[in-house]
Structures are given as structure tokens and as C-alpha cells.
Short mmCIF file of C-alpha atoms in Angstrom, two decimals:
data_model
loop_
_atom_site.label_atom_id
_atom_site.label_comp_id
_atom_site.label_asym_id
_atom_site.label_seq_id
_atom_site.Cartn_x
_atom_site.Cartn_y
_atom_site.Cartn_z
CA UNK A 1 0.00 0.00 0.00
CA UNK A 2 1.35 3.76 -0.88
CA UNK A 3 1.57 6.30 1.90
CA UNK A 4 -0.87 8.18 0.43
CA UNK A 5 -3.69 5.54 0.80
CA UNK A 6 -2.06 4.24 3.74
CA UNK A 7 -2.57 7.48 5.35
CA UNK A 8 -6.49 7.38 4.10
CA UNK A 9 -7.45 4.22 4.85
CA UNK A 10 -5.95 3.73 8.47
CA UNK A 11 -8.44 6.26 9.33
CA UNK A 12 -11.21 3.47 9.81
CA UNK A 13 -14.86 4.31 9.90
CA UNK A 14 -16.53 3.77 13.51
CA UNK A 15 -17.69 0.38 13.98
CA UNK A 16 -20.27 0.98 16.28
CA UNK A 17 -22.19 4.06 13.27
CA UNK A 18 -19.91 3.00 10.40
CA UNK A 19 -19.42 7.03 9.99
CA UNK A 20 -16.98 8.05 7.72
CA UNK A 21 -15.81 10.73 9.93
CA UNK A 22 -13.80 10.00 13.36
CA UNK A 23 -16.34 10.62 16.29
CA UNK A 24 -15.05 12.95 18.83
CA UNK A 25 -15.62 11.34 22.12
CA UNK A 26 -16.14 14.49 24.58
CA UNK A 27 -16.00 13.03 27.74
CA UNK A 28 -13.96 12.90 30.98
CA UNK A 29 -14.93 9.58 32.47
CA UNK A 30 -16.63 6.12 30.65
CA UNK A 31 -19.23 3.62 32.93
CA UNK A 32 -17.30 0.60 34.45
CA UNK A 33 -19.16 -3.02 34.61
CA UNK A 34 -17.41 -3.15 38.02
CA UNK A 35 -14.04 -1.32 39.35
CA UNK A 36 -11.26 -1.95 36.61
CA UNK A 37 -13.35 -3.77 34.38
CA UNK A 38 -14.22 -1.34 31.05
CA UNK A 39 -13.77 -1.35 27.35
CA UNK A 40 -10.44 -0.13 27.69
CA UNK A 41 -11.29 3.58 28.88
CA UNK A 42 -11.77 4.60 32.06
CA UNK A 43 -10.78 8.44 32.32
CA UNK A 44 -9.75 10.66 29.50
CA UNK A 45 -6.44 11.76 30.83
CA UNK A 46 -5.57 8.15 30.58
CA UNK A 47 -7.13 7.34 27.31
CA UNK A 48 -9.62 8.23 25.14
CA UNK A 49 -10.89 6.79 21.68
CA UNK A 50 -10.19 9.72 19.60
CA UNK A 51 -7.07 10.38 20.97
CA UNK A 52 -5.80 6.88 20.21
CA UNK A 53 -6.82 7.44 16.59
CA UNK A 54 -4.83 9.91 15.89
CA UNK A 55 -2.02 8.13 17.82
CA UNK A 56 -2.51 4.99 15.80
CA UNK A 57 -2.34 7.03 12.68
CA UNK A 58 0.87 8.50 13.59
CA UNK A 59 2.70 5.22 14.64
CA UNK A 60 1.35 3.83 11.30
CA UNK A 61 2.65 6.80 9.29
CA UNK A 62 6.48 6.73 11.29
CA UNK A 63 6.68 2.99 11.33
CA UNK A 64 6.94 2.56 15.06
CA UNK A 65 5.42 0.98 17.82
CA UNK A 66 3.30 3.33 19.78
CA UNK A 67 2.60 7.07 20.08
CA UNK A 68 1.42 9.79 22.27
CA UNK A 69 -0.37 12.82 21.66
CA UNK A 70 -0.32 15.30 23.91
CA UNK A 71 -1.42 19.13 24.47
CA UNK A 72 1.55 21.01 22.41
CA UNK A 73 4.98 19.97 20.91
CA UNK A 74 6.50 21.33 23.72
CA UNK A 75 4.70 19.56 26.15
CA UNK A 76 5.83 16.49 24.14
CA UNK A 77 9.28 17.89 24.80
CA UNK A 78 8.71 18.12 28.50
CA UNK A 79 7.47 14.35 28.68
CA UNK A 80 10.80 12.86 26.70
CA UNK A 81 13.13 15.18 29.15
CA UNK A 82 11.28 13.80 32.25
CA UNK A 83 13.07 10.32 31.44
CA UNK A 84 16.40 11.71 32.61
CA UNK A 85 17.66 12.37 36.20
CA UNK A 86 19.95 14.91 37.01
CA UNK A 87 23.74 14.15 36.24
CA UNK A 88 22.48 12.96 33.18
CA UNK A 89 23.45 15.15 29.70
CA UNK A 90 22.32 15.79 26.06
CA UNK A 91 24.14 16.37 22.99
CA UNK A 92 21.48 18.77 20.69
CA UNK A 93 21.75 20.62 17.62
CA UNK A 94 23.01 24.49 18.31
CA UNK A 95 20.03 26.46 16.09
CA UNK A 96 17.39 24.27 18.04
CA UNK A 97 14.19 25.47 18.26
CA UNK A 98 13.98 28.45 20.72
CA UNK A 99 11.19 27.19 22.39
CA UNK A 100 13.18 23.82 23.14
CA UNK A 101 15.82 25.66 24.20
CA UNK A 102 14.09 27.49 26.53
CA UNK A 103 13.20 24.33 28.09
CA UNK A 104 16.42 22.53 27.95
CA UNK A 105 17.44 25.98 30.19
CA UNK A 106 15.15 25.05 32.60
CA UNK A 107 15.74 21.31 32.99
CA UNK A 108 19.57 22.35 33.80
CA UNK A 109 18.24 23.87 37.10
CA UNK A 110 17.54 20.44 38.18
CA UNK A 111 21.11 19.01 36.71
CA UNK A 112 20.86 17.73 33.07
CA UNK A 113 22.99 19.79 30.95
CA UNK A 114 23.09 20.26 27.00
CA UNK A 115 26.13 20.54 24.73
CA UNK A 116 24.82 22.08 21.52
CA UNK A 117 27.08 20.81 18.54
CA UNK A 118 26.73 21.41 14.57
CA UNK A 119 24.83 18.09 14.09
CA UNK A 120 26.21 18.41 10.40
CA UNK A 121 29.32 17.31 11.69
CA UNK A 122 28.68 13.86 12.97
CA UNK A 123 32.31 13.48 14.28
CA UNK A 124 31.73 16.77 16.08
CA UNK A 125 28.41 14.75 17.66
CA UNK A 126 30.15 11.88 18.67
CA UNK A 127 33.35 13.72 20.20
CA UNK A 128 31.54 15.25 22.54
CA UNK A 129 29.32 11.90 23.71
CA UNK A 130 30.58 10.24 27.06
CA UNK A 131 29.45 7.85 29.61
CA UNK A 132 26.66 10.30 31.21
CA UNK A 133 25.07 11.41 27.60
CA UNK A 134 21.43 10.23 27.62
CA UNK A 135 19.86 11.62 24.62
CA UNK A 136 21.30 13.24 21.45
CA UNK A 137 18.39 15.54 20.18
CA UNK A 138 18.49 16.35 16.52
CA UNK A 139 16.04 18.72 14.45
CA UNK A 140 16.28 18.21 10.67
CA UNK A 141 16.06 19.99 9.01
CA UNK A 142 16.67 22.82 11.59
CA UNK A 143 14.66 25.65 12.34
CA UNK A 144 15.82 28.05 10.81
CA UNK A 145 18.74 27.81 9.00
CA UNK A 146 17.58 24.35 7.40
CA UNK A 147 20.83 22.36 8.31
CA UNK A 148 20.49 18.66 7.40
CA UNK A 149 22.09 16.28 9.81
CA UNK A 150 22.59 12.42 8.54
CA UNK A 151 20.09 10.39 10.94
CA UNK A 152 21.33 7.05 9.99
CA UNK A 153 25.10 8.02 10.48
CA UNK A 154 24.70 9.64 13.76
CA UNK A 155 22.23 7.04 15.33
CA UNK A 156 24.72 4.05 14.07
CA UNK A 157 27.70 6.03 15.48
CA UNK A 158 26.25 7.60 18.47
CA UNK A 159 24.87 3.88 20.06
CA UNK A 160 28.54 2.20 19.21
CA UNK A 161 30.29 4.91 21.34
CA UNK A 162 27.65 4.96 24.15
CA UNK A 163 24.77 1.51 23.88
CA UNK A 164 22.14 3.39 26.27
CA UNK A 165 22.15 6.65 24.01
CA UNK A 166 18.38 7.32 22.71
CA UNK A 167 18.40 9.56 20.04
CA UNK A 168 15.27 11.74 19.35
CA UNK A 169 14.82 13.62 16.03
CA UNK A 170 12.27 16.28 15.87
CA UNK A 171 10.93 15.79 12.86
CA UNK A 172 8.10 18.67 12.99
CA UNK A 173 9.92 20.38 9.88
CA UNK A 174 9.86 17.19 7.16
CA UNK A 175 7.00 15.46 8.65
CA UNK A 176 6.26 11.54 7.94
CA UNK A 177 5.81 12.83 3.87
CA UNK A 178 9.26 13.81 3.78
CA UNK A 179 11.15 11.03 5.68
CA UNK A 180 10.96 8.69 8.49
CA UNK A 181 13.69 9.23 11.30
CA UNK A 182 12.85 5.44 13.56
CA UNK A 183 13.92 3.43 9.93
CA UNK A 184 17.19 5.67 9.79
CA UNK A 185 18.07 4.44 13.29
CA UNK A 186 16.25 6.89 15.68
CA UNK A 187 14.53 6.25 18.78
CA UNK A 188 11.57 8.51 19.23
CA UNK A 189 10.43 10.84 16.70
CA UNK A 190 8.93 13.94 18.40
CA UNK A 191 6.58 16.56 15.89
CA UNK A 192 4.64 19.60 16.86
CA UNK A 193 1.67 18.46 15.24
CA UNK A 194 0.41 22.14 15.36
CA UNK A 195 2.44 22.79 11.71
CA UNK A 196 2.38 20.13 9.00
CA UNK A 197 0.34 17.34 10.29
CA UNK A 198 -2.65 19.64 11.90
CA UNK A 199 -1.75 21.94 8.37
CA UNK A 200 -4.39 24.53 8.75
CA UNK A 201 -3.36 26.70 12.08
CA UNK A 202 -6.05 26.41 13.77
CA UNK A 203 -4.62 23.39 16.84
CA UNK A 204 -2.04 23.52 19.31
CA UNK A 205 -1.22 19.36 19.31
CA UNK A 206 2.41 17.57 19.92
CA UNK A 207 3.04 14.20 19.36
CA UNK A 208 5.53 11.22 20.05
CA UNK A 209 6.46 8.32 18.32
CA UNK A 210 8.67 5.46 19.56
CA UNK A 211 9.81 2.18 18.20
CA UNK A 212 10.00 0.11 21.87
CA UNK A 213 7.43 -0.99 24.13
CA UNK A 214 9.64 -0.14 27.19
CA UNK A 215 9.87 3.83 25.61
CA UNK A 216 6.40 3.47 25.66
CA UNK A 217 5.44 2.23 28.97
CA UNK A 218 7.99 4.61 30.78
CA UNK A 219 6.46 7.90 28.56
CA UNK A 220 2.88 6.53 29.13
CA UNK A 221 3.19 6.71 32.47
CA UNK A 222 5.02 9.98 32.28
CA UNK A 223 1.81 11.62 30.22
CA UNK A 224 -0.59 9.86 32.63
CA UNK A 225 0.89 11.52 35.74
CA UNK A 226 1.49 14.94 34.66
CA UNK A 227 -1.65 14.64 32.08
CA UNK A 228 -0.54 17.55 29.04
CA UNK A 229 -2.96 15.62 26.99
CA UNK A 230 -4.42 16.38 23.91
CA UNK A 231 -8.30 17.32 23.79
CA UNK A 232 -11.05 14.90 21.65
CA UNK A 233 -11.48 18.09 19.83
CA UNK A 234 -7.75 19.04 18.81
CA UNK A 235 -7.02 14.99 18.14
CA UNK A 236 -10.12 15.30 15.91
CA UNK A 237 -8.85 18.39 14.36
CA UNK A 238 -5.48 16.89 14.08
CA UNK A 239 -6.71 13.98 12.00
CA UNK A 240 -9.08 15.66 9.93
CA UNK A 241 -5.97 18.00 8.91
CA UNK A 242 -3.81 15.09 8.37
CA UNK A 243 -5.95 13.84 5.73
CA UNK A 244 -4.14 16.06 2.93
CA UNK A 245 -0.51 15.93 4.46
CA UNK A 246 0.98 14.54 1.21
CA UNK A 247 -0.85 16.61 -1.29
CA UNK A 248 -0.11 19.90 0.94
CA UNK A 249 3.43 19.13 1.54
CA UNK A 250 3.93 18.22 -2.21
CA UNK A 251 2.44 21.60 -3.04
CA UNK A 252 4.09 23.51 -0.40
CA UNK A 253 7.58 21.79 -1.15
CA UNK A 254 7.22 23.08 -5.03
CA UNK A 255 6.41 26.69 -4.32
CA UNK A 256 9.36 26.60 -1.88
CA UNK A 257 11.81 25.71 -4.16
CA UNK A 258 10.84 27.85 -6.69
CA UNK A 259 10.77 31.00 -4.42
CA UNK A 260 14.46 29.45 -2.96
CA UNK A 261 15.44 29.63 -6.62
CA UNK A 262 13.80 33.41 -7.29
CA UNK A 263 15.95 34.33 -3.56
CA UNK A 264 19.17 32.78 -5.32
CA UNK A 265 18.93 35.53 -8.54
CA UNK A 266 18.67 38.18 -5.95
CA UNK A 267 21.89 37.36 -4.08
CA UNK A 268 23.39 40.24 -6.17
CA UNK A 269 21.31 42.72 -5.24
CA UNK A 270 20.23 42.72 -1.39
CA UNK A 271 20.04 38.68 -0.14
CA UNK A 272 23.26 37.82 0.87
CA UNK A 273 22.38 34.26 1.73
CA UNK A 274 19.49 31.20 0.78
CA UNK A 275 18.66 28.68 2.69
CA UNK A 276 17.07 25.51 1.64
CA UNK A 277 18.24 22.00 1.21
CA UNK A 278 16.78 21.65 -2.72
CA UNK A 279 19.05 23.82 -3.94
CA UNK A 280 22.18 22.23 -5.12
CA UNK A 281 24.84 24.49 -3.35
CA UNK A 282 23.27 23.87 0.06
CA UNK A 283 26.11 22.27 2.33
CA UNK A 284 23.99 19.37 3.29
CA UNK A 285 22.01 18.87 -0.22
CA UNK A 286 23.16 15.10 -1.10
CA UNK A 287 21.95 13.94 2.97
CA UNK A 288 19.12 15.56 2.44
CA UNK A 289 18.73 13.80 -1.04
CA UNK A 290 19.50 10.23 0.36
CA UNK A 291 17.03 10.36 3.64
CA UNK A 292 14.34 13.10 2.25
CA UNK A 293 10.98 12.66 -0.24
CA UNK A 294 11.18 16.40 -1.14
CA UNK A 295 12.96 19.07 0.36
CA UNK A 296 10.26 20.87 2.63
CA UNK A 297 8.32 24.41 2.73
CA UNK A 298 10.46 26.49 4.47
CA UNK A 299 12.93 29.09 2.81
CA UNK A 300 15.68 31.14 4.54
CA UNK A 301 17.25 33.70 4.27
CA UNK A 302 19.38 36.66 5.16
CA UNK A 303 20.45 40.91 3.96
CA UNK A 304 23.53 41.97 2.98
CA UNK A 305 22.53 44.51 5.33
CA UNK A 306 22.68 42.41 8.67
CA UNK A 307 20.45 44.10 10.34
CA UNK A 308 17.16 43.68 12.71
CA UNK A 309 15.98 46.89 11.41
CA UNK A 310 16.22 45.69 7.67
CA UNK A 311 14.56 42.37 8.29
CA UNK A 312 11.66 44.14 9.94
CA UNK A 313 10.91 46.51 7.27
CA UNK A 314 10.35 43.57 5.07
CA UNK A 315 9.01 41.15 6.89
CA UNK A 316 6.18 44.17 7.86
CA UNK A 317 5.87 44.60 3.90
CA UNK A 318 5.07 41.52 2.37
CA UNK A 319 0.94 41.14 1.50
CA UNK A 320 0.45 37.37 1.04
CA UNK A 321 2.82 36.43 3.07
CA UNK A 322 1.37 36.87 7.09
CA UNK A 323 3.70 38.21 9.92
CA UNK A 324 3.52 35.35 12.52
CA UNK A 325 4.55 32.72 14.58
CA UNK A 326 4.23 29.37 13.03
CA UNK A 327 4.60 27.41 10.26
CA UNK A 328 3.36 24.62 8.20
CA UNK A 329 -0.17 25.46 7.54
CA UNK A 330 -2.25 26.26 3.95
CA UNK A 331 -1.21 30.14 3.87
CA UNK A 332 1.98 31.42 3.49
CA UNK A 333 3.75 32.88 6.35
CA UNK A 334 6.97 35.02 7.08
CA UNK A 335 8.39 35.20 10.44
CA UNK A 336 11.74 37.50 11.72
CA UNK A 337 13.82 34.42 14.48
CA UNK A 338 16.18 37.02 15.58
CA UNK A 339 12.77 38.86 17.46
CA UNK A 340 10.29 35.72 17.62
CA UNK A 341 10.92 32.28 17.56
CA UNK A 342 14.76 32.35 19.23
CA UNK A 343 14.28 35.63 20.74
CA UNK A 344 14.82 33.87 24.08
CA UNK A 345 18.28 32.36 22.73
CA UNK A 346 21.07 34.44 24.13
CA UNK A 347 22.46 36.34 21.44
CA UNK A 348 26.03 34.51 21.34
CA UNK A 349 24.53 31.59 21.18
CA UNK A 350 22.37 32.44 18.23
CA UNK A 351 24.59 34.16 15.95
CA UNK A 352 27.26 30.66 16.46
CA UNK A 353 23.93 28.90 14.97
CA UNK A 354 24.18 30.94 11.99
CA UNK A 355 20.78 32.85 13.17
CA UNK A 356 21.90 36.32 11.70
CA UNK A 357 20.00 39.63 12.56
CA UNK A 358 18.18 39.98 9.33
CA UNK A 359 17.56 35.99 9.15
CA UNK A 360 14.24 35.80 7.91
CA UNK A 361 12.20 32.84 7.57
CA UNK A 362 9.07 32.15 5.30
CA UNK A 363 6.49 28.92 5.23
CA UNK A 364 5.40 28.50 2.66
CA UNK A 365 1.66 27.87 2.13
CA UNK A 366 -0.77 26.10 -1.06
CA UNK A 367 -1.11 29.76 -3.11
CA UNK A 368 -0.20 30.02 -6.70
CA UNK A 369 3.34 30.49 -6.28
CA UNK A 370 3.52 33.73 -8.94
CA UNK A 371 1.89 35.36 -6.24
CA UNK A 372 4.47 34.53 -3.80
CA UNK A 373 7.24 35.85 -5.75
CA UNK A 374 5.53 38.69 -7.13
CA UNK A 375 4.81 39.76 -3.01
CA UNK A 376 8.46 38.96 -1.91
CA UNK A 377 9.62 40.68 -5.03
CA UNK A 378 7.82 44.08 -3.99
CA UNK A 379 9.85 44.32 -0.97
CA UNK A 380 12.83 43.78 -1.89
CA UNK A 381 13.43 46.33 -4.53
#
């Protein structure tokens, strides 16, 4: 079976209606024949049929065993960092998302530390693993400078220097159309289902995907106690918007490419640099080649005047293209990291990431793509 229909037909009908449509079961609690004994429900926090839908879907879709949905991607964040104890460290990739890193800051208050490497570099990755590295935590491609880090080469490497390693690839920027981090060696695949797989920014969702029962049974438990669960309502939402992830991100990755190529022509004029793995010069094109479907719908990209002031002016200019947070849904979007999404990344840290002041970055959405370069053309003449 293709992915495509895979995707389609692994959302079954009810059996108990035979509607087409997933039912959203909005309740809290389910009536027990007698304490513990129940149709597999007994209180939503724990589980509820909607919910396990959507995670079913999502395990089918990354090839794994089991997954979790829960209230945002960086709740799902919070649940895989609640496996450590303190002493214990992480190896991550240094232009992480700067909502992760925020997090990561807080979880070294309690003792688990993060060395943040070029993940490009998988001998700078595995230099820096010893005896007390838990996780290695890898976004690609990376938000937003679109580096490309080789999942296969890491993972093999990474568990022959240290056996208990897990590594964890956010994979919130390809999504399962693109590729599939557990067959290239990972251990949990982490999205914030709020971008590509919801697709239509209207849900805050996060989900996890492992390939072990034991990941499963020590995160279950994690997302039973502290209960950041997603709602019948946003799991419906989720898998409703799922429903057209290939055709949007098929869509989405040709518009991208063709405004990456329109950014390129302007790089003697006022862009100094582009950003995005399809184009042939990009450092980390042929990984991206061998472990991607396409090559995604995000486009960087920086001024030759490196400045916030610069980026603002266009990223305040552009008419199809919204300011705001986000990405990954039907309508285009443009977005200044320097000031929103890593504003909370210290500045040294940034700018070693490559996250320049007039970085900009743009999603792109399902418009005809003339329109797109005709608005991004506007602003920067």
C-alpha cells in the first residue's frame, strides 16, 4: 500500500455508526461493569478513543510501535526530558528550536545539561558523547537555517560509542511525507503536530512516536501523571488536517523551491544568503537527497545589510505572506527568528547557529506560487 492511501485508509470508519468521519468522544470519564473492568477507557487523561486514533495514525505513518499525543509539541518535549535524572546530559543541535531551548534551560536547574554541537558534523556529535550522555536531540532539518544532519550516520555512530544513548529527532519540519527518522536508526520521533500534520493553524497538538514498548510504557506513564494531553477536539482536528498531508506538503515543497530559486537571482542585489536543502549548493544537499521525499516548505534567508531593522521593514511589507509565529499550515507565512521564535536564545549563542539579525524565515503555504514571488519581489526592490 502507498503512503498516500495508507494514510487514508488507516483512518477506519466507527464500527459501532460505520461514519466516515472519526467521532469525537467528549467526555472525561466512561461507565465501568465493576471497578477496573471497562472497554479499555476509564478516564480521559488516561485514554480516550479519539485520541488513540490519531495516535494509531501517527505510529502507522512513522513505522513505530506506539505514540502519544499530547497538548503542544513542547509539552511532548517536557514528557521525553522527564526520562532523565539529574547528572544525566544531552548532545542537541546548536540552532534548536527556541522554544526547546528554553526548556532545555530550565531542565539544567535540576542538573541535566546540553552541549549544543553542529549536528552536520557527525564526528563533532560523537566527540563530545561520554558515559553520562542520555539523549542526542536532533532537528532536521533545523529551524531556521535548514541544516540537514545524517540520521542514519549519527544514530549508528552515536549507540557504538555509548549503547544506552536514545536519540530523538524532531521531525516537525519534514513530517512523515518527507522522511521517516525510527527506519534511519532513531529512537523517538517527536513533531509539533500544530504545523504540517494539523496543516491549517487552527490546533495547538504535539506528538511522540517510539519504536520500543519499554519507551512506551515509561512515557505513558510519564503523560498519565502529569496529564498535558491532547483534547477529543484538537485529536479530531489533528486527524481531519492530516488527511491532505501529502498533497499539501507536495504543493508547499514546489512553491518553496521555486521561491528558494527566485531568492538565489537576488543574491546580487540585497540577499546575501538562501537557505534551503533543494538547492544544489546547500552544504547538506546530497543527505538531504538520500534520507528526504522532497525538500520541505520552508525558505531562509538573510540581507547583505545584517540588520534587525532591515529584516523588519520587510518582513512588515510583504501582502500574502502573514507576519507570525508558526509554520506549516495552507497560507503562506513570514516570520523574523532574531525577534520571535529564538528571541529567548542568548544572542552569542544564536549568531554561532548561523541565526543572523536579518535571518528571515518564510512557510510557505498552497497559493499560486507567482503570487508569492511577485509579493516577496515588492519588498525587496
Amino acid at each position: 500500500m502507498k503512503e498516500e492511501t495508507k494514510l487514508i485508509q488507516n483512518i477506519l470508519s466507527d464500527p459501532l455508526t460505520g461514519a466516515i468521519s472519526t467521532p469525537i468522544y467528549q467526555t472525561s470519564t466512561y461507565v465501568q461493569e465493576a471497578p477496573g473492568v471497562h472497554k479499555g477507557f476509564d478516564y480521559t487523561r488516561t485514554n480516550n478513543p479519539t485520541r488513540k486514533i490519531l495516535e494509531d495514525l501517527i505510529t502507522s505513518l512513522e513505522y513505530g510501535y506506539a505514540s502519544l499525543a499530547f497538548s503542544s509539541g513542547l509539552a511532548s518535549v517536557d514528557a521525553i526530558l522527564k526520562l532523565l535524572k539529574c547528572g544525566d546530559k544531552i548532545v542537541a543541535v546548536d540552532d534548536i528550536y527556541g522554544g526547546t531551548f528554553r526548556i532545555l534551560n530550565l531542565y539544567k536547574k535540576l542538573g541535566i545539561s546540553t552541549k549544543f554541537v553542529d549536528s552536520t558534523n557527525v564526528e563533532e556529535v560523537i566527540s563530545v558523547i561520554s558515559d553520562k550522555t542520555k539523549l542526542v536531540w536532533l532537528e532536521t532539518p533545523t529551524n531556521p537555517t535548514l541544516k540537514i544532519s545524517d540520521i542514519e550516520s549519527i544514530s549508528k555512530k552515536s549507540k557504538s560509542k555509548n549503547s544506552k544513548i536514545l536519540v530523538v529527532v524532531d521531525n516537525t519540519f519534514a513530517s512523515p511525507a518527507i522522511q521517516n527518522p525510527l527506519i534511519l536508526g532513531a529512537d523517538i520521533v517527536i513533531h509539533s503536530a500544530t504545523k504540517y500534520l494539523a496543516g491549517h493553524s487552527d490546533v495547538l497538538a504535539g506528538l511522540i512516536t517510539v519504536k520500543s514498548p519499554y519507551l512506551y510504557e515509561k512515557l505513558k506513564y510519564i503523560q498519565n501523571a502529569t496529564g498535558g494531553v491532547l483534547s477529543p477536539i484538537d485529536c479530531w482536528l489533528t486527524i481531519r488536517g492530516s488527511q491532505t498531508l501529502y498533497l499539501r506538503v507536495k504543493k508547499q515543497s514546489k512553491n518553496a523551491f521555486q521561491i528558494a530559486s527566485f531568492l538565489e537571482k537576488k543574491k546580487n542585489n540585497c540577499v546575501d544568503q538562501v537557505y534551503y536543502p533543494g538547492l544544489s549548493h546547500h552544504k547538506n544537499h546530497l543527505i538531504a537527497v538520500k534520507q528526504q521525499r522532497y525538500f520541505g516548505g520552508i525558505v531562509s534567508f538573510s540581507m547583505k545589510n545584517d540588520t534587525i531593522e532591515s529584516a523588519k521593514k520587510i518582513v512588515t511589507s510583504t501582502k500574502f505572506f502573514k507576519l507570525a509565529e508558526s509554520l506549516g499550515g495552507t497560507k503562506s507565512l513570514i516570520c523574523h527568528p532574531a525577534t520571535m521564535t529564538h528571541k529567548s536564545t542568548p544572542l552569542n549563542i544564536r549568531m554561532n547557529a548561523g541565526i543572523q539579525d536579518s535571518l528571515i524565515r518564510l512557510s510557505m503555504g498552497i497559493e499560486n506560487v507567482e503570487d508569492l514571488i511577485e509579493d516577496i519581489d515588492k519588498v525587496l526592490k
